[in-house]
Amino acid sequence: MTRRRLSAILSTLVATAMTVGLRGQAPSPIIESHEGDDYTRYELLAPGTAQFRIVYEVTAISPGTTFYYNIIRKGSEASDEAVFDQMTGQPLPFTVVNGTAARAGGLERADPEANYIQVTLPRPVPKGGEIRLRINKTYKDPKSYYQEADTIVFARGLGIRRNAVVMPAGYEIVSCNVPSQVLTTPDGRLLISFFHIGAGEAPLVVKARPVPKGAAPGGS
């Protein structure tokens, strides 16, 4: 099989995954709105809560803009939002607006049926420059994070290229459908880390289960 043929097959598979979605989810909107050098870390909270904490690092690069918009994905209930200027570490003011307001504020491709975190930038983005941001939030989304018997499942289409997903304490990784590194955090939790190079979003599905008593955490 030629490399060109293999690439075409992979592109078709990714497109199919985006069309079908994960457990009825719409494709990630982030592909259309990210700016550059993005990184997202998901920390799965206690099983049964359907909650996960998100740390999103992004670089605003559009010259002259004074706002940055981060979508609240449909089907996810957001809480505990906070935004920081990565250069100074200082918190930045923000508000939650609907898609119509986001369009009026300069986000031409905003979904009028979605909500957005509107961040007031500390200064206009300079020509040829950038402003690095960190956005923290917690999502509750039972379609993305759920249980199957004693196994937890995180199934979510990820439009950002660089991602990490941290398991709850005391859980070992059973399977992951995206090629990833398996690492250990300083507090002993397991995480997967990957860079998605395919077309479209990564239709991630990772599963984990409680570590048996007396066994050390592991991944497979």
mmCIF file of C-alpha atoms in Angstrom:
data_model
loop_
_atom_site.group_PDB
_atom_site.id
_atom_site.type_symbol
_atom_site.label_atom_id
_atom_site.label_comp_id
_atom_site.label_asym_id
_atom_site.label_seq_id
_atom_site.Cartn_x
_atom_site.Cartn_y
_atom_site.Cartn_z
ATOM 1 C CA MET A 1 0.000 0.000 0.000
ATOM 2 C CA THR A 2 1.415 3.388 -0.967
ATOM 3 C CA ARG A 3 1.877 6.194 1.544
ATOM 4 C CA ARG A 4 -0.605 8.339 -0.396
ATOM 5 C CA ARG A 5 -3.228 5.570 -0.254
ATOM 6 C CA LEU A 6 -2.649 5.055 3.486
ATOM 7 C CA SER A 7 -2.992 8.799 4.099
ATOM 8 C CA ALA A 8 -6.286 8.860 2.202
ATOM 9 C CA ILE A 9 -7.647 5.963 4.260
ATOM 10 C CA LEU A 10 -6.644 7.621 7.538
ATOM 11 C CA SER A 11 -8.254 10.908 6.477
ATOM 12 C CA THR A 12 -11.479 9.064 5.664
ATOM 13 C CA LEU A 13 -11.496 7.315 9.038
ATOM 14 C CA VAL A 14 -10.953 10.585 10.893
ATOM 15 C CA ALA A 15 -13.693 12.315 8.896
ATOM 16 C CA THR A 16 -16.066 9.449 9.686
ATOM 17 C CA ALA A 17 -15.260 9.675 13.400
ATOM 18 C CA MET A 18 -15.939 13.422 13.339
ATOM 19 C CA THR A 19 -19.273 12.904 11.569
ATOM 20 C CA VAL A 20 -20.489 10.134 13.868
ATOM 21 C CA GLY A 21 -19.177 11.735 17.058
ATOM 22 C CA LEU A 22 -18.608 10.117 20.461
ATOM 23 C CA ARG A 23 -21.743 9.002 22.317
ATOM 24 C CA GLY A 24 -23.772 11.607 20.404
ATOM 25 C CA GLN A 25 -21.343 14.500 20.896
ATOM 26 C CA ALA A 26 -20.897 17.180 18.256
ATOM 27 C CA PRO A 27 -17.359 17.543 16.828
ATOM 28 C CA SER A 28 -15.048 19.786 18.803
ATOM 29 C CA PRO A 29 -15.470 23.486 17.914
ATOM 30 C CA ILE A 30 -11.902 24.272 18.961
ATOM 31 C CA ILE A 31 -10.438 23.435 15.536
ATOM 32 C CA GLU A 32 -12.121 26.511 14.087
ATOM 33 C CA SER A 33 -11.253 28.973 16.835
ATOM 34 C CA HIS A 34 -7.809 28.174 18.215
ATOM 35 C CA GLU A 35 -4.997 30.619 17.516
ATOM 36 C CA GLY A 36 -1.658 28.954 18.100
ATOM 37 C CA ASP A 37 0.650 26.897 20.336
ATOM 38 C CA ASP A 38 -2.294 25.428 22.262
ATOM 39 C CA TYR A 39 -2.125 22.881 25.065
ATOM 40 C CA THR A 40 -4.948 21.326 27.086
ATOM 41 C CA ARG A 41 -4.731 19.284 30.278
ATOM 42 C CA TYR A 42 -7.782 17.397 31.514
ATOM 43 C CA GLU A 43 -7.888 16.164 35.112
ATOM 44 C CA LEU A 44 -10.625 13.598 35.705
ATOM 45 C CA LEU A 45 -12.338 14.220 39.028
ATOM 46 C CA ALA A 46 -13.980 11.589 41.258
ATOM 47 C CA PRO A 47 -15.714 8.777 39.336
ATOM 48 C CA GLY A 48 -19.458 9.254 39.223
ATOM 49 C CA THR A 49 -19.281 13.059 39.190
ATOM 50 C CA ALA A 50 -18.963 13.355 35.363
ATOM 51 C CA GLN A 51 -16.638 16.291 36.096
ATOM 52 C CA PHE A 52 -13.164 17.091 34.813
ATOM 53 C CA ARG A 53 -10.930 20.090 35.370
ATOM 54 C CA ILE A 54 -9.454 21.776 32.287
ATOM 55 C CA VAL A 55 -6.285 23.857 32.017
ATOM 56 C CA TYR A 56 -6.109 25.423 28.566
ATOM 57 C CA GLU A 57 -3.036 27.341 27.411
ATOM 58 C CA VAL A 58 -3.402 29.396 24.240
ATOM 59 C CA THR A 59 -1.622 32.225 22.435
ATOM 60 C CA ALA A 60 -3.679 35.131 21.083
ATOM 61 C CA ILE A 61 -2.002 36.299 17.873
ATOM 62 C CA SER A 62 -4.564 38.343 15.913
ATOM 63 C CA PRO A 63 -3.103 41.901 15.747
ATOM 64 C CA GLY A 64 -5.107 44.629 17.436
ATOM 65 C CA THR A 65 -7.628 42.387 19.191
ATOM 66 C CA THR A 66 -8.584 43.270 22.758
ATOM 67 C CA PHE A 67 -10.732 40.214 23.542
ATOM 68 C CA TYR A 68 -10.140 36.480 23.394
ATOM 69 C CA TYR A 69 -13.073 34.051 23.186
ATOM 70 C CA ASN A 70 -13.056 30.500 24.533
ATOM 71 C CA ILE A 71 -16.149 28.459 23.718
ATOM 72 C CA ILE A 72 -18.080 26.537 26.370
ATOM 73 C CA ARG A 73 -18.773 23.347 24.503
ATOM 74 C CA LYS A 74 -22.418 22.447 24.066
ATOM 75 C CA GLY A 75 -23.497 19.725 26.465
ATOM 76 C CA SER A 76 -20.905 20.754 29.057
ATOM 77 C CA GLU A 77 -21.805 22.650 32.223
ATOM 78 C CA ALA A 78 -18.943 25.019 33.097
ATOM 79 C CA SER A 79 -17.908 26.264 36.560
ATOM 80 C CA ASP A 80 -14.845 27.547 38.464
ATOM 81 C CA GLU A 81 -13.602 29.609 35.526
ATOM 82 C CA ALA A 82 -10.441 31.696 35.876
ATOM 83 C CA VAL A 83 -8.115 33.338 33.339
ATOM 84 C CA PHE A 84 -4.472 34.402 33.741
ATOM 85 C CA ASP A 85 -1.883 36.356 31.792
ATOM 86 C CA GLN A 86 0.992 33.897 31.408
ATOM 87 C CA MET A 87 3.590 36.683 31.217
ATOM 88 C CA THR A 88 2.725 38.235 34.586
ATOM 89 C CA GLY A 89 0.669 35.522 36.275
ATOM 90 C CA GLN A 90 -2.025 38.088 36.999
ATOM 91 C CA PRO A 91 -5.721 37.194 36.700
ATOM 92 C CA LEU A 92 -7.618 38.740 33.816
ATOM 93 C CA PRO A 93 -11.229 39.960 33.790
ATOM 94 C CA PHE A 94 -13.722 37.871 31.843
ATOM 95 C CA THR A 95 -17.435 37.366 31.375
ATOM 96 C CA VAL A 96 -19.623 34.704 29.773
ATOM 97 C CA VAL A 97 -21.445 35.877 26.633
ATOM 98 C CA ASN A 98 -23.609 34.241 23.996
ATOM 99 C CA GLY A 99 -22.553 33.684 20.408
ATOM 100 C CA THR A 100 -24.308 36.785 19.127
ATOM 101 C CA ALA A 101 -22.341 38.975 21.539
ATOM 102 C CA ALA A 102 -19.131 37.137 20.606
ATOM 103 C CA ARG A 103 -19.722 37.923 16.943
ATOM 104 C CA ALA A 104 -20.357 41.562 17.772
ATOM 105 C CA GLY A 105 -17.082 41.543 19.726
ATOM 106 C CA GLY A 106 -15.089 40.363 16.732
ATOM 107 C CA LEU A 107 -15.381 36.554 16.654
ATOM 108 C CA GLU A 108 -16.902 36.269 13.191
ATOM 109 C CA ARG A 109 -17.336 32.480 13.288
ATOM 110 C CA ALA A 110 -19.020 32.351 16.692
ATOM 111 C CA ASP A 111 -21.911 29.915 17.006
ATOM 112 C CA PRO A 112 -24.996 31.995 17.937
ATOM 113 C CA GLU A 113 -26.331 29.046 19.954
ATOM 114 C CA ALA A 114 -23.179 28.615 22.061
ATOM 115 C CA ASN A 115 -21.741 30.499 25.033
ATOM 116 C CA TYR A 116 -18.204 31.860 25.264
ATOM 117 C CA ILE A 117 -15.773 33.029 27.909
ATOM 118 C CA GLN A 118 -14.925 36.570 26.791
ATOM 119 C CA VAL A 119 -11.487 37.467 28.139
ATOM 120 C CA THR A 120 -10.385 41.093 28.273
ATOM 121 C CA LEU A 121 -6.753 41.038 27.183
ATOM 122 C CA PRO A 122 -4.225 43.046 29.246
ATOM 123 C CA ARG A 123 -3.236 44.966 26.102
ATOM 124 C CA PRO A 124 -4.077 44.827 22.395
ATOM 125 C CA VAL A 125 -2.222 42.071 20.579
ATOM 126 C CA PRO A 126 0.765 43.804 18.931
ATOM 127 C CA LYS A 127 1.538 43.315 15.258
ATOM 128 C CA GLY A 128 3.965 40.405 15.033
ATOM 129 C CA GLY A 129 3.503 39.729 18.751
ATOM 130 C CA GLU A 130 1.323 37.585 20.973
ATOM 131 C CA ILE A 131 -0.370 37.281 24.354
ATOM 132 C CA ARG A 132 -0.160 33.958 26.158
ATOM 133 C CA LEU A 133 -3.191 32.969 28.267
ATOM 134 C CA ARG A 134 -4.139 30.222 30.691
ATOM 135 C CA ILE A 135 -7.833 29.444 31.053
ATOM 136 C CA ASN A 136 -8.998 27.226 33.920
ATOM 137 C CA LYS A 137 -12.486 25.754 34.122
ATOM 138 C CA THR A 138 -14.354 22.669 35.290
ATOM 139 C CA TYR A 139 -16.806 20.860 33.053
ATOM 140 C CA LYS A 140 -19.607 18.513 33.989
ATOM 141 C CA ASP A 141 -20.343 16.346 30.955
ATOM 142 C CA PRO A 142 -21.764 12.835 31.440
ATOM 143 C CA LYS A 143 -21.425 12.095 27.705
ATOM 144 C CA SER A 144 -17.658 12.586 27.913
ATOM 145 C CA TYR A 145 -16.849 11.128 31.339
ATOM 146 C CA TYR A 146 -18.821 8.158 32.628
ATOM 147 C CA GLN A 147 -18.603 4.693 34.173
ATOM 148 C CA GLU A 148 -18.981 1.192 32.762
ATOM 149 C CA ALA A 149 -19.180 -1.103 35.810
ATOM 150 C CA ASP A 150 -15.897 -0.451 37.682
ATOM 151 C CA THR A 151 -14.232 1.138 34.647
ATOM 152 C CA ILE A 152 -14.199 4.883 33.996
ATOM 153 C CA VAL A 153 -14.303 6.151 30.425
ATOM 154 C CA PHE A 154 -13.187 9.519 29.041
ATOM 155 C CA ALA A 155 -14.442 9.727 25.450
ATOM 156 C CA ARG A 156 -14.112 13.130 23.851
ATOM 157 C CA GLY A 157 -13.146 14.560 20.496
ATOM 158 C CA LEU A 158 -10.133 16.823 21.036
ATOM 159 C CA GLY A 159 -9.444 19.541 18.491
ATOM 160 C CA ILE A 160 -6.264 20.801 20.164
ATOM 161 C CA ARG A 161 -3.046 19.121 19.014
ATOM 162 C CA ARG A 162 -1.224 18.833 22.368
ATOM 163 C CA ASN A 163 -3.166 17.182 25.179
ATOM 164 C CA ALA A 164 -2.782 15.413 28.503
ATOM 165 C CA VAL A 165 -5.423 13.516 30.495
ATOM 166 C CA VAL A 166 -4.866 12.773 34.191
ATOM 167 C CA MET A 167 -6.576 9.792 35.830
ATOM 168 C CA PRO A 168 -8.108 9.991 39.315
ATOM 169 C CA ALA A 169 -5.865 8.875 42.165
ATOM 170 C CA GLY A 170 -5.768 5.098 42.534
ATOM 171 C CA TYR A 171 -6.707 4.297 38.925
ATOM 172 C CA GLU A 172 -4.667 2.463 36.301
ATOM 173 C CA ILE A 173 -5.042 2.836 32.543
ATOM 174 C CA VAL A 174 -6.716 -0.099 30.795
ATOM 175 C CA SER A 175 -6.755 1.157 27.213
ATOM 176 C CA CYS A 176 -6.258 4.230 25.044
ATOM 177 C CA ASN A 177 -7.058 4.468 21.334
ATOM 178 C CA VAL A 178 -4.600 7.309 20.617
ATOM 179 C CA PRO A 179 -0.814 6.671 20.653
ATOM 180 C CA SER A 180 0.316 8.282 23.918
ATOM 181 C CA GLN A 181 2.991 8.461 26.551
ATOM 182 C CA VAL A 182 1.964 7.143 29.953
ATOM 183 C CA LEU A 183 3.529 9.207 32.729
ATOM 184 C CA THR A 184 3.173 9.626 36.484
ATOM 185 C CA THR A 185 2.435 12.967 38.144
ATOM 186 C CA PRO A 186 4.389 14.021 41.267
ATOM 187 C CA ASP A 187 1.410 13.003 43.431
ATOM 188 C CA GLY A 188 1.295 9.505 41.907
ATOM 189 C CA ARG A 189 -1.577 9.830 39.433
ATOM 190 C CA LEU A 190 -1.231 8.396 35.935
ATOM 191 C CA LEU A 191 -1.637 10.507 32.825
ATOM 192 C CA ILE A 192 -1.527 10.096 29.085
ATOM 193 C CA SER A 193 0.156 12.726 26.917
ATOM 194 C CA PHE A 194 0.010 12.959 23.136
ATOM 195 C CA PHE A 195 0.447 15.200 20.103
ATOM 196 C CA HIS A 196 -2.228 14.655 17.463
ATOM 197 C CA ILE A 197 -0.862 14.929 13.922
ATOM 198 C CA GLY A 198 -3.860 13.637 11.966
ATOM 199 C CA ALA A 199 -6.464 15.651 10.119
ATOM 200 C CA GLY A 200 -9.359 16.943 12.215
ATOM 201 C CA GLU A 201 -9.820 16.151 15.876
ATOM 202 C CA ALA A 202 -8.533 13.193 17.864
ATOM 203 C CA PRO A 203 -11.524 10.971 18.799
ATOM 204 C CA LEU A 204 -9.978 10.020 22.135
ATOM 205 C CA VAL A 205 -11.300 7.125 24.235
ATOM 206 C CA VAL A 206 -9.306 6.252 27.357
ATOM 207 C CA LYS A 207 -10.401 3.759 30.016
ATOM 208 C CA ALA A 208 -9.119 3.198 33.557
ATOM 209 C CA ARG A 209 -10.003 1.038 36.556
ATOM 210 C CA PRO A 210 -9.155 0.955 40.266
ATOM 211 C CA VAL A 211 -5.751 -0.465 41.077
ATOM 212 C CA PRO A 212 -6.139 -3.850 42.826
ATOM 213 C CA LYS A 213 -5.162 -3.807 46.467
ATOM 214 C CA GLY A 214 -1.470 -4.380 46.943
ATOM 215 C CA ALA A 215 -0.643 -3.676 43.285
ATOM 216 C CA ALA A 216 1.270 -0.711 41.894
ATOM 217 C CA PRO A 217 -0.464 1.505 39.307
ATOM 218 C CA GLY A 218 0.312 0.620 35.720
ATOM 219 C CA GLY A 219 -0.810 1.342 32.206
ATOM 220 C CA SER A 220 -1.353 -0.661 29.052
#
